[in-house]
mmCIF file with all atom_site columns, N, CA and C in Angstrom:
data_model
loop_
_atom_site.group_PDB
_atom_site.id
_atom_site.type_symbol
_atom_site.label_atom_id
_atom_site.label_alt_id
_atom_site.label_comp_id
_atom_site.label_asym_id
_atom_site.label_entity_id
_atom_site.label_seq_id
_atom_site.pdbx_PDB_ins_code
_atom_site.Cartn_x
_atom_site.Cartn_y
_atom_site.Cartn_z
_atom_site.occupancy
_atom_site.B_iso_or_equiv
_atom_site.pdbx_formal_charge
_atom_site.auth_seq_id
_atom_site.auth_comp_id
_atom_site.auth_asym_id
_atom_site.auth_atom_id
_atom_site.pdbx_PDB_model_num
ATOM 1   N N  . UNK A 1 1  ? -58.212 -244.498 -97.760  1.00 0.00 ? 1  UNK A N  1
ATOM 2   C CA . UNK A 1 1  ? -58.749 -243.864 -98.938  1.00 0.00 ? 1  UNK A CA 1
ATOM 3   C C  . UNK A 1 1  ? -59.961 -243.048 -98.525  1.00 0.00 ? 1  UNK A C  1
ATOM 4   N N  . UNK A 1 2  ? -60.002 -241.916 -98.917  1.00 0.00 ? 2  UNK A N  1
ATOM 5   C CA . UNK A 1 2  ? -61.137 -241.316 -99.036  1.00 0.00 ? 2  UNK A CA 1
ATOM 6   C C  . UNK A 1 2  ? -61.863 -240.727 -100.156 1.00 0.00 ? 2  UNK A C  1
ATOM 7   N N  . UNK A 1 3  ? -63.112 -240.934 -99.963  1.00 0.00 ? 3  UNK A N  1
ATOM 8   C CA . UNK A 1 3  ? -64.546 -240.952 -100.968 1.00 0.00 ? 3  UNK A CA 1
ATOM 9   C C  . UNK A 1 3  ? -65.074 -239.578 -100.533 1.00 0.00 ? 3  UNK A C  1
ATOM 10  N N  . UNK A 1 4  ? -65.488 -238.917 -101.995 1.00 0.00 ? 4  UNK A N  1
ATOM 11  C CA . UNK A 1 4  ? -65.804 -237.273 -101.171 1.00 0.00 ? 4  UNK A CA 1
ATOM 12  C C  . UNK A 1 4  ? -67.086 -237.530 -102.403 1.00 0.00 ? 4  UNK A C  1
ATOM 13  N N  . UNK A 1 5  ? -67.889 -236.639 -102.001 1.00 0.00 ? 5  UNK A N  1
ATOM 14  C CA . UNK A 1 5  ? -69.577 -236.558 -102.885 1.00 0.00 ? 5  UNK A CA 1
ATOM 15  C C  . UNK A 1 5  ? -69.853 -235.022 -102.652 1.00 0.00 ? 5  UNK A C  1
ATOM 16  N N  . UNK A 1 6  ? -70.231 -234.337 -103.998 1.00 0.00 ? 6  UNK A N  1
ATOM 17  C CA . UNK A 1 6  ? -70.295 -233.038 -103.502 1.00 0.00 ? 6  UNK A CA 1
ATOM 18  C C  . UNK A 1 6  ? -71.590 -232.993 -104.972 1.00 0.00 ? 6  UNK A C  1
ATOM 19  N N  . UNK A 1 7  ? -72.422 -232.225 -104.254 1.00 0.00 ? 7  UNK A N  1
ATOM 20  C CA . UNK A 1 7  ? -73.288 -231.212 -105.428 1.00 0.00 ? 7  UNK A CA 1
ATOM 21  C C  . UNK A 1 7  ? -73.220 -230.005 -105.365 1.00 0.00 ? 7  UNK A C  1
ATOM 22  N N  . UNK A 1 8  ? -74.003 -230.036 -106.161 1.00 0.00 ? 8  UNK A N  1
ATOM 23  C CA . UNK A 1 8  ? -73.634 -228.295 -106.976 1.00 0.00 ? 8  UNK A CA 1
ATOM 24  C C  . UNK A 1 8  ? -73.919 -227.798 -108.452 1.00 0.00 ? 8  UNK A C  1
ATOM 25  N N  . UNK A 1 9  ? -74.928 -226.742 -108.705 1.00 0.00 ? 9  UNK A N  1
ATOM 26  C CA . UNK A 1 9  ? -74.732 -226.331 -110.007 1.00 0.00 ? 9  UNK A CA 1
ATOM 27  C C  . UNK A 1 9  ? -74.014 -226.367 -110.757 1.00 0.00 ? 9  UNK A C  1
ATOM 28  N N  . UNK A 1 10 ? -74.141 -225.884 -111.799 1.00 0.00 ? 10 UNK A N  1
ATOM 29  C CA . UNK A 1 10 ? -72.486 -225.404 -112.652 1.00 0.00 ? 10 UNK A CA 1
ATOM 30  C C  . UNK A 1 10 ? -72.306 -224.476 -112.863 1.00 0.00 ? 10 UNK A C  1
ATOM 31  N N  . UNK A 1 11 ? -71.046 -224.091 -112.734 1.00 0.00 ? 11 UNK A N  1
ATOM 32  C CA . UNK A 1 11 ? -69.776 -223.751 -112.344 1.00 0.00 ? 11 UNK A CA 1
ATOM 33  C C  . UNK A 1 11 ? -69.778 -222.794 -110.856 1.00 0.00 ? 11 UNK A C  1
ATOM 34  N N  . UNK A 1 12 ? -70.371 -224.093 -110.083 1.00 0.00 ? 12 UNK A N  1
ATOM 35  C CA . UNK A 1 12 ? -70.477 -223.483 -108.817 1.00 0.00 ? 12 UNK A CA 1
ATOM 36  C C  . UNK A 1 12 ? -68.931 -223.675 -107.863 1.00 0.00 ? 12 UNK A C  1
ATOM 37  N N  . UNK A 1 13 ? -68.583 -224.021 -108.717 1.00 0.00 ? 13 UNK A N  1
ATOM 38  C CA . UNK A 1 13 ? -66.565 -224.580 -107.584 1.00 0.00 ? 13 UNK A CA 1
ATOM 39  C C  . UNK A 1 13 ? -66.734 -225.742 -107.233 1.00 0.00 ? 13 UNK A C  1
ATOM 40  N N  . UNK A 1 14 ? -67.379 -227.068 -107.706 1.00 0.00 ? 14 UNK A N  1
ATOM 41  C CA . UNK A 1 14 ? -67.583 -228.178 -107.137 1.00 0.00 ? 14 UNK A CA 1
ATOM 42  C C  . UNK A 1 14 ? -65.747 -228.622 -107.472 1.00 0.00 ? 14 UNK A C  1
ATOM 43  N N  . UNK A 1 15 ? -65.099 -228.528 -108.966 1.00 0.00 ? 15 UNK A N  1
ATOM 44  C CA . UNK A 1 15 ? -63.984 -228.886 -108.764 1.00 0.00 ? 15 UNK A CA 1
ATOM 45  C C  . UNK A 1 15 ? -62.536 -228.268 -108.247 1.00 0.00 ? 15 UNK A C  1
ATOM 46  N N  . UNK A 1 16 ? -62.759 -226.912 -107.698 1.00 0.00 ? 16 UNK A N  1
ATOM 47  C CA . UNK A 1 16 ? -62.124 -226.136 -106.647 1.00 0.00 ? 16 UNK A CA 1
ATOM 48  C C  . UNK A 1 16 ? -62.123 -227.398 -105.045 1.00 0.00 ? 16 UNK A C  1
ATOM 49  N N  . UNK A 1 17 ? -63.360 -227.500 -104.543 1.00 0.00 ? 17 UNK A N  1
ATOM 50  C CA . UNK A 1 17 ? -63.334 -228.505 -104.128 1.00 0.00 ? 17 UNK A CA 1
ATOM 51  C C  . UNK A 1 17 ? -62.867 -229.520 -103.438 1.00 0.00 ? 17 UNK A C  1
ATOM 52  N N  . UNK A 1 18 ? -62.798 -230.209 -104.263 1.00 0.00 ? 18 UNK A N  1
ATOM 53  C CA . UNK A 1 18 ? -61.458 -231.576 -105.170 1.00 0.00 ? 18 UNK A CA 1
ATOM 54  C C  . UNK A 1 18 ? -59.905 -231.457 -105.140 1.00 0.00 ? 18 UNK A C  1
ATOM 55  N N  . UNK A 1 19 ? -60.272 -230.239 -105.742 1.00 0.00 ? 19 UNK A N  1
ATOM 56  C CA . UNK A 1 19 ? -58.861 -229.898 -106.181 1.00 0.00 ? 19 UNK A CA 1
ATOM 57  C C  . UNK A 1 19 ? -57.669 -229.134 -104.862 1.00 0.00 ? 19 UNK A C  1
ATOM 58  N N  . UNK A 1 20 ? -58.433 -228.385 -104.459 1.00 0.00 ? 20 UNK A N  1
ATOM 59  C CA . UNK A 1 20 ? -57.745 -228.328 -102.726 1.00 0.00 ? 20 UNK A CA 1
ATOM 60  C C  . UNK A 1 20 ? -57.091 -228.962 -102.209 1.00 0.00 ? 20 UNK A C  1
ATOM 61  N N  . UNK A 1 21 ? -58.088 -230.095 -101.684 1.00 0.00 ? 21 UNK A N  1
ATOM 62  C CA . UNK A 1 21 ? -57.180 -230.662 -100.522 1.00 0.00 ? 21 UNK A CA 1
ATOM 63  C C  . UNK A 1 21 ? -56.384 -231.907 -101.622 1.00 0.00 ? 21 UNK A C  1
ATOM 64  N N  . UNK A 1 22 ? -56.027 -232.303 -102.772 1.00 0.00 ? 22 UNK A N  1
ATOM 65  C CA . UNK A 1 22 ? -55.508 -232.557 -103.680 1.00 0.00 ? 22 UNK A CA 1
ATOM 66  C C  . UNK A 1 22 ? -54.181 -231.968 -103.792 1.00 0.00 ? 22 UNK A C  1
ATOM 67  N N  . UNK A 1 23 ? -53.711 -230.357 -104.125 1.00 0.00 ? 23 UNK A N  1
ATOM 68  C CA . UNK A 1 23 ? -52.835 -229.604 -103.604 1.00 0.00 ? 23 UNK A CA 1
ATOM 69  C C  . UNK A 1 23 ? -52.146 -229.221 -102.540 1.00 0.00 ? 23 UNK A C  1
ATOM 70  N N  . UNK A 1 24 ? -53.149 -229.828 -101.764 1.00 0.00 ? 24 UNK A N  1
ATOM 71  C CA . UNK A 1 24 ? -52.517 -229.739 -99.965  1.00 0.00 ? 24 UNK A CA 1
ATOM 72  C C  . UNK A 1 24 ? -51.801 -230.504 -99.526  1.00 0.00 ? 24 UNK A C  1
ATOM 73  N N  . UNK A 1 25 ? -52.265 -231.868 -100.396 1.00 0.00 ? 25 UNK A N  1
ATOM 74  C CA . UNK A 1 25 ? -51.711 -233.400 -100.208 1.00 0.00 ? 25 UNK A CA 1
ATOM 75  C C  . UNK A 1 25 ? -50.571 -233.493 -101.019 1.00 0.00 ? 25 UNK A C  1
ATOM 76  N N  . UNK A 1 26 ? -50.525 -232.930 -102.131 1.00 0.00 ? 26 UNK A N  1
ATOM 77  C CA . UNK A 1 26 ? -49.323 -232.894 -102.952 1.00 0.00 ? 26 UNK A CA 1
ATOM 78  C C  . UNK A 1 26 ? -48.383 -232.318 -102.139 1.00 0.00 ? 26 UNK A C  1
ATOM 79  N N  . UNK A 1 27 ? -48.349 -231.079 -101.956 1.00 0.00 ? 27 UNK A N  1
ATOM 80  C CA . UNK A 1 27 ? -47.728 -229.645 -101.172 1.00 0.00 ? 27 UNK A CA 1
ATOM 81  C C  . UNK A 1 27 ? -47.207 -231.065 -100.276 1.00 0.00 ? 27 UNK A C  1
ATOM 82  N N  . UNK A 1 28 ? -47.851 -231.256 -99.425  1.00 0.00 ? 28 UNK A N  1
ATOM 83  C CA . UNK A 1 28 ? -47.360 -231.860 -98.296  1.00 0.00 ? 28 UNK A CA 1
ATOM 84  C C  . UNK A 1 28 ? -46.382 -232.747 -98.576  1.00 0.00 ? 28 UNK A C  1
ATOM 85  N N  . UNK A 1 29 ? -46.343 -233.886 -99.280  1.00 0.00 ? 29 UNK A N  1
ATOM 86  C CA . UNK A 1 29 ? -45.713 -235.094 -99.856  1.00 0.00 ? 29 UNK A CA 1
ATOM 87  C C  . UNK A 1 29 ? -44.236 -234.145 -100.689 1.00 0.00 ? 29 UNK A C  1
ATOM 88  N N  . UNK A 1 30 ? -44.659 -233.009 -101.164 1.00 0.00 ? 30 UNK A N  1
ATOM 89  C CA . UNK A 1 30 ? -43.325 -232.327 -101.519 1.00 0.00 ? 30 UNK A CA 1
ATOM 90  C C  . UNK A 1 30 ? -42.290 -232.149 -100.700 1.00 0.00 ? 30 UNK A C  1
ATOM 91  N N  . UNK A 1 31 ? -43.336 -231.473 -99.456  1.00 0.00 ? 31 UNK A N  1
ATOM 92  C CA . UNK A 1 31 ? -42.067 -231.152 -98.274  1.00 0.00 ? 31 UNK A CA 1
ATOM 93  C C  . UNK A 1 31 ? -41.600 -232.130 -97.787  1.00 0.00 ? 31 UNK A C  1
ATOM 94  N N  . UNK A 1 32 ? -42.359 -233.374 -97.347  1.00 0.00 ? 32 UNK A N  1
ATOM 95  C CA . UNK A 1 32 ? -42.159 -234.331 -96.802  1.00 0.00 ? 32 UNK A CA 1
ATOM 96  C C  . UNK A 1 32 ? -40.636 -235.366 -97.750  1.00 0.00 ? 32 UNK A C  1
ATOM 97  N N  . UNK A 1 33 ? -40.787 -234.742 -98.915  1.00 0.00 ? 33 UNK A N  1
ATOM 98  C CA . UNK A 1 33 ? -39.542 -235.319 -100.028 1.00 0.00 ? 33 UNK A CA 1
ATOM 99  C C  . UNK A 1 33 ? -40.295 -236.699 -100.530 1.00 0.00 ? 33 UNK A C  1
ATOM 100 N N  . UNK A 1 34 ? -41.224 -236.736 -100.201 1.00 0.00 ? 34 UNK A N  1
ATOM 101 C CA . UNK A 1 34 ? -41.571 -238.690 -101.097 1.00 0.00 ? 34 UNK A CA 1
ATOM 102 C C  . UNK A 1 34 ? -42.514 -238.070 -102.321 1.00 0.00 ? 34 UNK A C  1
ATOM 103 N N  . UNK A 1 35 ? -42.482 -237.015 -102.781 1.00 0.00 ? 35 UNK A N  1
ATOM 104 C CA . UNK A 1 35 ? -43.337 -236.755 -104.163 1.00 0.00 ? 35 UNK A CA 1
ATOM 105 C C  . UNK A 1 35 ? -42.789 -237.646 -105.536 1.00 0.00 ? 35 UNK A C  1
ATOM 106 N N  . UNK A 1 36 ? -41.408 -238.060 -105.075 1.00 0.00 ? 36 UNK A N  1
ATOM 107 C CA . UNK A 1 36 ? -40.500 -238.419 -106.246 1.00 0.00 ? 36 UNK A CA 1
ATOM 108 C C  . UNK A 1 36 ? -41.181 -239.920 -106.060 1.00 0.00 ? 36 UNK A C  1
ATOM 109 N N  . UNK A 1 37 ? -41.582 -240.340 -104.769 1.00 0.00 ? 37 UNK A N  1
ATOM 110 C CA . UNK A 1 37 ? -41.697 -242.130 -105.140 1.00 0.00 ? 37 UNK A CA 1
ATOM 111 C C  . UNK A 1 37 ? -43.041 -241.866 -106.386 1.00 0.00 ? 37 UNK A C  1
ATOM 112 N N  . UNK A 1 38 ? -43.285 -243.185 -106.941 1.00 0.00 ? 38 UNK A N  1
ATOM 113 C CA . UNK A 1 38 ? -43.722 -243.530 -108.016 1.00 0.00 ? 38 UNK A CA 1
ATOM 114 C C  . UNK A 1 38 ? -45.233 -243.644 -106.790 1.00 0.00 ? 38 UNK A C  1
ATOM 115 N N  . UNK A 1 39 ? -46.474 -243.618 -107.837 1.00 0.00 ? 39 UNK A N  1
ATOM 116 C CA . UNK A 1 39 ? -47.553 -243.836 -107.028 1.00 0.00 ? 39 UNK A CA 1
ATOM 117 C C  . UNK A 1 39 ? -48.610 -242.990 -107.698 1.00 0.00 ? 39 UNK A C  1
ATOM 118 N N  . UNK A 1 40 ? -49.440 -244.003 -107.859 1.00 0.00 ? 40 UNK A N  1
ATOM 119 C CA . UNK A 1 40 ? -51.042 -242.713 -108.203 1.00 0.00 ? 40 UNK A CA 1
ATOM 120 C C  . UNK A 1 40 ? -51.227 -241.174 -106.832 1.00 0.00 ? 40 UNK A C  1
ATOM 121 N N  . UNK A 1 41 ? -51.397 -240.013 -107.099 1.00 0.00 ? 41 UNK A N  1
ATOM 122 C CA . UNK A 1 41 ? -51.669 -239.465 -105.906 1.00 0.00 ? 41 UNK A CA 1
ATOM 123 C C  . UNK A 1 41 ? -53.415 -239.026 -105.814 1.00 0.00 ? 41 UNK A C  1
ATOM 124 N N  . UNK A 1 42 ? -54.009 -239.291 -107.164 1.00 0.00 ? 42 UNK A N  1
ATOM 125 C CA . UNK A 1 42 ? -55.209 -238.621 -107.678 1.00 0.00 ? 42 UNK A CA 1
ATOM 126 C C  . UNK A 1 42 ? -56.032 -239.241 -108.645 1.00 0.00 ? 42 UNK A C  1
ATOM 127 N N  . UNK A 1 43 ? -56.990 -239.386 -108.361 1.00 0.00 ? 43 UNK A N  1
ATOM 128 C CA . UNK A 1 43 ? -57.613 -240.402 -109.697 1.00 0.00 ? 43 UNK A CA 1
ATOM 129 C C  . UNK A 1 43 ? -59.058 -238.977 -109.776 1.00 0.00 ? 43 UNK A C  1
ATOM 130 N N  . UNK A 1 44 ? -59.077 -238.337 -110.825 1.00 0.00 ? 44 UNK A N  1
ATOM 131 C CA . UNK A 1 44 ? -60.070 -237.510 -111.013 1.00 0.00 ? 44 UNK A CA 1
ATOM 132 C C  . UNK A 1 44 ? -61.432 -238.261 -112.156 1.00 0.00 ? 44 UNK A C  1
ATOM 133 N N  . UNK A 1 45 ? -62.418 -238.238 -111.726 1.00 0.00 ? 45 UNK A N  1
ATOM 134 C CA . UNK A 1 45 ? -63.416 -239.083 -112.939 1.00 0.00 ? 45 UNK A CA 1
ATOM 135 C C  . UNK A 1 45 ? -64.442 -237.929 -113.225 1.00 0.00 ? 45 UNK A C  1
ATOM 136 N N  . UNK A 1 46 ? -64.768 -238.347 -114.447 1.00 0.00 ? 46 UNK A N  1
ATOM 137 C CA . UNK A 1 46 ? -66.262 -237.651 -114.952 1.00 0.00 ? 46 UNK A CA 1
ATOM 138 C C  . UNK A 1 46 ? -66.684 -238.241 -115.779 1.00 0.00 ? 46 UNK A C  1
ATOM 139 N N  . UNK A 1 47 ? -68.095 -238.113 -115.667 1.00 0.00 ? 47 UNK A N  1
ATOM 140 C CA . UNK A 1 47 ? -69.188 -238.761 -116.626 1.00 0.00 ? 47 UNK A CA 1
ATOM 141 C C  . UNK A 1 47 ? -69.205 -238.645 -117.684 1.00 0.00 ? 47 UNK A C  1
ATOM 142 N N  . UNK A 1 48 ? -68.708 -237.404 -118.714 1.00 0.00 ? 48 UNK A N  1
ATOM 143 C CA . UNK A 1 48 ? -68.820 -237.258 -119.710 1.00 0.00 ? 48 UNK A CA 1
ATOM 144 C C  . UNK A 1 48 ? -67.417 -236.516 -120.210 1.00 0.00 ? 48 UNK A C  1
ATOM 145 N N  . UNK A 1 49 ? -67.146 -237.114 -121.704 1.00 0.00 ? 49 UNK A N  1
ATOM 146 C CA . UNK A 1 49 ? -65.896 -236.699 -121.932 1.00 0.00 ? 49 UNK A CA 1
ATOM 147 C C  . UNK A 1 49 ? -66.096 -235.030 -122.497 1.00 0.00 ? 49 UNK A C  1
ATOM 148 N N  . UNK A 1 50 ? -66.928 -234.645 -122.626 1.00 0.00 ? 50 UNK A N  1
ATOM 149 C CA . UNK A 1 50 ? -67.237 -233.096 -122.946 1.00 0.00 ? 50 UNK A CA 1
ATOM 150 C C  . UNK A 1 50 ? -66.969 -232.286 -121.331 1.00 0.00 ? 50 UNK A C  1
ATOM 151 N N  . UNK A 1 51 ? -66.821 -232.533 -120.479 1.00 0.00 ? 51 UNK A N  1
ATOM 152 C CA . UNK A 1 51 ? -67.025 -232.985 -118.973 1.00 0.00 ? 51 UNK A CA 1
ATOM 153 C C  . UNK A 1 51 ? -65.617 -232.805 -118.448 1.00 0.00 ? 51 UNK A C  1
ATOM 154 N N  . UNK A 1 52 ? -65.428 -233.646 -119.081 1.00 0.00 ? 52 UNK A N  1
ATOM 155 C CA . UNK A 1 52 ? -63.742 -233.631 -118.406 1.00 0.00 ? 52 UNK A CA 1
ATOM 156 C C  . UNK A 1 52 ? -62.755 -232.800 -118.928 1.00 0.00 ? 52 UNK A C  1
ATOM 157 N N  . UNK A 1 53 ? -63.003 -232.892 -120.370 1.00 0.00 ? 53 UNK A N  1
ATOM 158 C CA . UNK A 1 53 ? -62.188 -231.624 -121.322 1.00 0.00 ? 53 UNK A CA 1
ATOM 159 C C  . UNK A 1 53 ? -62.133 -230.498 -120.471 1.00 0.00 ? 53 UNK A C  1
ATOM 160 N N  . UNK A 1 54 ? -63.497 -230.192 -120.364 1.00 0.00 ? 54 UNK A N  1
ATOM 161 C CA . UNK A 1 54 ? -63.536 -228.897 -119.784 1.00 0.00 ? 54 UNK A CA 1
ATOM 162 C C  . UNK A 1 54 ? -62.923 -228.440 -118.744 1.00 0.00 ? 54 UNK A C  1
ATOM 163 N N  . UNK A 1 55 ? -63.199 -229.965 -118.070 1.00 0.00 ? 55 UNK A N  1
ATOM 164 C CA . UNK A 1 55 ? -62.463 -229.654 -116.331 1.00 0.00 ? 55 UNK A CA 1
ATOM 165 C C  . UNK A 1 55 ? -60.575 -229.807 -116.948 1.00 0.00 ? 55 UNK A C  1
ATOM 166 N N  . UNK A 1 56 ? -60.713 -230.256 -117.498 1.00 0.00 ? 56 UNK A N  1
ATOM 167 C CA . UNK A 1 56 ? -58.902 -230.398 -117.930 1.00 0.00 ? 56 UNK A CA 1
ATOM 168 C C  . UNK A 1 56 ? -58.406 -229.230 -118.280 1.00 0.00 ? 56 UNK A C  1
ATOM 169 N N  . UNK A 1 57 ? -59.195 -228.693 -119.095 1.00 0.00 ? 57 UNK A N  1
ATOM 170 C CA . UNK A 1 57 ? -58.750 -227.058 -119.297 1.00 0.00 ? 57 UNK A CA 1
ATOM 171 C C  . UNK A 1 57 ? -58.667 -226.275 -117.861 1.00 0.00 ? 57 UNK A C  1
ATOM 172 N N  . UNK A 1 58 ? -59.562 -226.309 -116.895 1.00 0.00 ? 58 UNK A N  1
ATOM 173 C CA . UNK A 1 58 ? -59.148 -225.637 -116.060 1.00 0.00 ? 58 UNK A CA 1
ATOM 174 C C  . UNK A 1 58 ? -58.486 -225.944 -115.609 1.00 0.00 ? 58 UNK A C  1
ATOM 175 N N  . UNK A 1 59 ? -58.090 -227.299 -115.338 1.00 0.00 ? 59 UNK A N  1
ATOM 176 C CA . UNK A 1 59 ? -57.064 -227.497 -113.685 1.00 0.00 ? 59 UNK A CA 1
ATOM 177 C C  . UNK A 1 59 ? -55.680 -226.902 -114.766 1.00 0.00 ? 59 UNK A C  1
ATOM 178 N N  . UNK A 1 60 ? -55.759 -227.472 -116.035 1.00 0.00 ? 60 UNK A N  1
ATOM 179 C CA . UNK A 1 60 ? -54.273 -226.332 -116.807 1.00 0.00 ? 60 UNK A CA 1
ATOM 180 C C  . UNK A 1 60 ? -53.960 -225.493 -116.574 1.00 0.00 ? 60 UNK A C  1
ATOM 181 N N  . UNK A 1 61 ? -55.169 -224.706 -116.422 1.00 0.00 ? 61 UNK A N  1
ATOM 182 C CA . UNK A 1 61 ? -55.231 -223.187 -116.150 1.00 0.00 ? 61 UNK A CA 1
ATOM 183 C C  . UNK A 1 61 ? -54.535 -222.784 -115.012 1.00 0.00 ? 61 UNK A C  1
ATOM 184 N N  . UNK A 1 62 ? -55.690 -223.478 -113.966 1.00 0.00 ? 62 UNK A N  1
ATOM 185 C CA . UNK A 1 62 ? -55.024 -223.473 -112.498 1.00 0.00 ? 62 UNK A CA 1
ATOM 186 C C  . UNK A 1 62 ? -53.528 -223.274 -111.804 1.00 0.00 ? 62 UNK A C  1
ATOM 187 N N  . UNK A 1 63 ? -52.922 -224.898 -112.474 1.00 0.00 ? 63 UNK A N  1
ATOM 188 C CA . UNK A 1 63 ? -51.791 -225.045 -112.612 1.00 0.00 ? 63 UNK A CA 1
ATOM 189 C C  . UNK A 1 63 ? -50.918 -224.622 -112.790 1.00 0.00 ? 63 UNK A C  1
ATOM 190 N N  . UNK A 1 64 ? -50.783 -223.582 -114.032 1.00 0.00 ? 64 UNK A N  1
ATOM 191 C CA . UNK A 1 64 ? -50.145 -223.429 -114.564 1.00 0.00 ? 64 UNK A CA 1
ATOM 192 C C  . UNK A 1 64 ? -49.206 -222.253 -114.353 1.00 0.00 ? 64 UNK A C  1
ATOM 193 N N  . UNK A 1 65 ? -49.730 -221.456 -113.253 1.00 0.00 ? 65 UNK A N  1
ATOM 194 C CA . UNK A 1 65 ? -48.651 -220.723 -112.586 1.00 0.00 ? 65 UNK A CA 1
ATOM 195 C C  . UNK A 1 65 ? -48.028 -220.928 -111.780 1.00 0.00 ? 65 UNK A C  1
ATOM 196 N N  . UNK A 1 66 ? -48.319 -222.492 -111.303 1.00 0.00 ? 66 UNK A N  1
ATOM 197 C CA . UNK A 1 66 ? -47.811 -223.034 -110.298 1.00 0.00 ? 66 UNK A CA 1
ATOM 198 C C  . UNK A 1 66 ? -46.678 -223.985 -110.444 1.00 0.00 ? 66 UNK A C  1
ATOM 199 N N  . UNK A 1 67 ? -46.953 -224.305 -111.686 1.00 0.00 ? 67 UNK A N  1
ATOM 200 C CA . UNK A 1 67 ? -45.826 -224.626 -112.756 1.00 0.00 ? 67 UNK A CA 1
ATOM 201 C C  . UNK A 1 67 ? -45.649 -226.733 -112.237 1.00 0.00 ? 67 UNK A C  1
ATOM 202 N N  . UNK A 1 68 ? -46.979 -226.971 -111.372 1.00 0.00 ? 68 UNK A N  1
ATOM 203 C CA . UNK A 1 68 ? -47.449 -228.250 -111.063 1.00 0.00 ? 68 UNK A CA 1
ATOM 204 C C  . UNK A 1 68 ? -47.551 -228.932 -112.002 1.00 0.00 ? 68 UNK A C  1
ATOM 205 N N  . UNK A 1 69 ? -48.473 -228.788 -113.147 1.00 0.00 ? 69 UNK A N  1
ATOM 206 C CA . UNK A 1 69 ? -48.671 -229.304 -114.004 1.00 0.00 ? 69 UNK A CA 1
ATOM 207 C C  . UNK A 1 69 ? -48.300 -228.994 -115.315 1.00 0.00 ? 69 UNK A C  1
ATOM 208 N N  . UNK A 1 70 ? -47.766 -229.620 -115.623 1.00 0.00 ? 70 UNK A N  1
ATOM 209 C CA . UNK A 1 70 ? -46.598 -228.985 -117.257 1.00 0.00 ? 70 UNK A CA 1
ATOM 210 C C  . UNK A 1 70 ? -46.738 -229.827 -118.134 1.00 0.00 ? 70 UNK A C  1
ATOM 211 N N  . UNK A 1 71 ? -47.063 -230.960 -117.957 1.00 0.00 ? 71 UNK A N  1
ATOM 212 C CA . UNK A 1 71 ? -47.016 -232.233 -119.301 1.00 0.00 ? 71 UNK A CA 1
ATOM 213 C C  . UNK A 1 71 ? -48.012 -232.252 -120.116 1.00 0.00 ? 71 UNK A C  1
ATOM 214 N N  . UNK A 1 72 ? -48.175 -232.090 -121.710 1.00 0.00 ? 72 UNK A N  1
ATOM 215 C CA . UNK A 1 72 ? -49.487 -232.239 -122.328 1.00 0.00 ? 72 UNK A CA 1
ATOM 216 C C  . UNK A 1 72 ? -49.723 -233.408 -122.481 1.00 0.00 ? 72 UNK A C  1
ATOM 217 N N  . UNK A 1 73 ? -50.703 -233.713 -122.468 1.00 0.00 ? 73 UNK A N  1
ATOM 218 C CA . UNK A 1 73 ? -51.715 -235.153 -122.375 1.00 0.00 ? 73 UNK A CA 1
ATOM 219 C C  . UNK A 1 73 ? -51.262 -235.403 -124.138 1.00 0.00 ? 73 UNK A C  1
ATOM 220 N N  . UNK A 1 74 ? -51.102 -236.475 -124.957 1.00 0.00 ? 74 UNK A N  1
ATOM 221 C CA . UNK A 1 74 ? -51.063 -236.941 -126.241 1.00 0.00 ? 74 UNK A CA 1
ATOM 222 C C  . UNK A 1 74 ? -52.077 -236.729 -127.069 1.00 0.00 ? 74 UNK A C  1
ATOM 223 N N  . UNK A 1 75 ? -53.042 -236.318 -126.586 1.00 0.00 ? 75 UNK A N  1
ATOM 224 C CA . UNK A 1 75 ? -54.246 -235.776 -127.583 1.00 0.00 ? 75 UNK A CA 1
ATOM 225 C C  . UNK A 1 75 ? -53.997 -234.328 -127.916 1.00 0.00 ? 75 UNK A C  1
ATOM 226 N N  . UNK A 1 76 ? -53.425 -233.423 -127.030 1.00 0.00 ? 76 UNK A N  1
ATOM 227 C CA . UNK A 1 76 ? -52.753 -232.053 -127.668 1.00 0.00 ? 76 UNK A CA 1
ATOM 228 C C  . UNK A 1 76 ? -51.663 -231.579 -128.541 1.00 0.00 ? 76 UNK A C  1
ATOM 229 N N  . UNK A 1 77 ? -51.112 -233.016 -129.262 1.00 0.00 ? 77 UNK A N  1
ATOM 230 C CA . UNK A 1 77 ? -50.047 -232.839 -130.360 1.00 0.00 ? 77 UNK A CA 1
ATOM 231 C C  . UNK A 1 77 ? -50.889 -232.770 -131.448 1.00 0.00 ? 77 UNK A C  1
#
């Protein structure tokens, strides 16, 4: 397991980041064919739920041409 610590202003790319080698690791586990086993790959945290919204909107954003992330969370119905 690895533990990463980063500072940074805001909206300096602290969750660009994160989110990298996150995608790299996915990417990889795709080619590799075990993306399908069952398994946490990512545990993302924040301090504040005003905080995380925000960051949730982006990684959507991010995502979303990548067509990675597609499922809405149950609070968006």
């Amino acid at each position: 397991m690895r533990i990463y610590g980063l500072t940074g202003g805001t909206g300096s790319g602290k969750t660009e980041c994160y989110l990298l080698p996150v995608l790299d690791h996915l990417l990889r586990e795709r080619e590799a064919g075990t993306l399908a086993q069952p398994g946490v790959r990512a545990l993302l945290l924040y301090p504040m739920n005003a905080l995380a919204n925000d960051q949730m909107k982006r990684i959507r954003d991010l995502f979303a041409p990548c067509l990675l992330y597609t499922s809405p969370s149950p609070r968006d119905s």
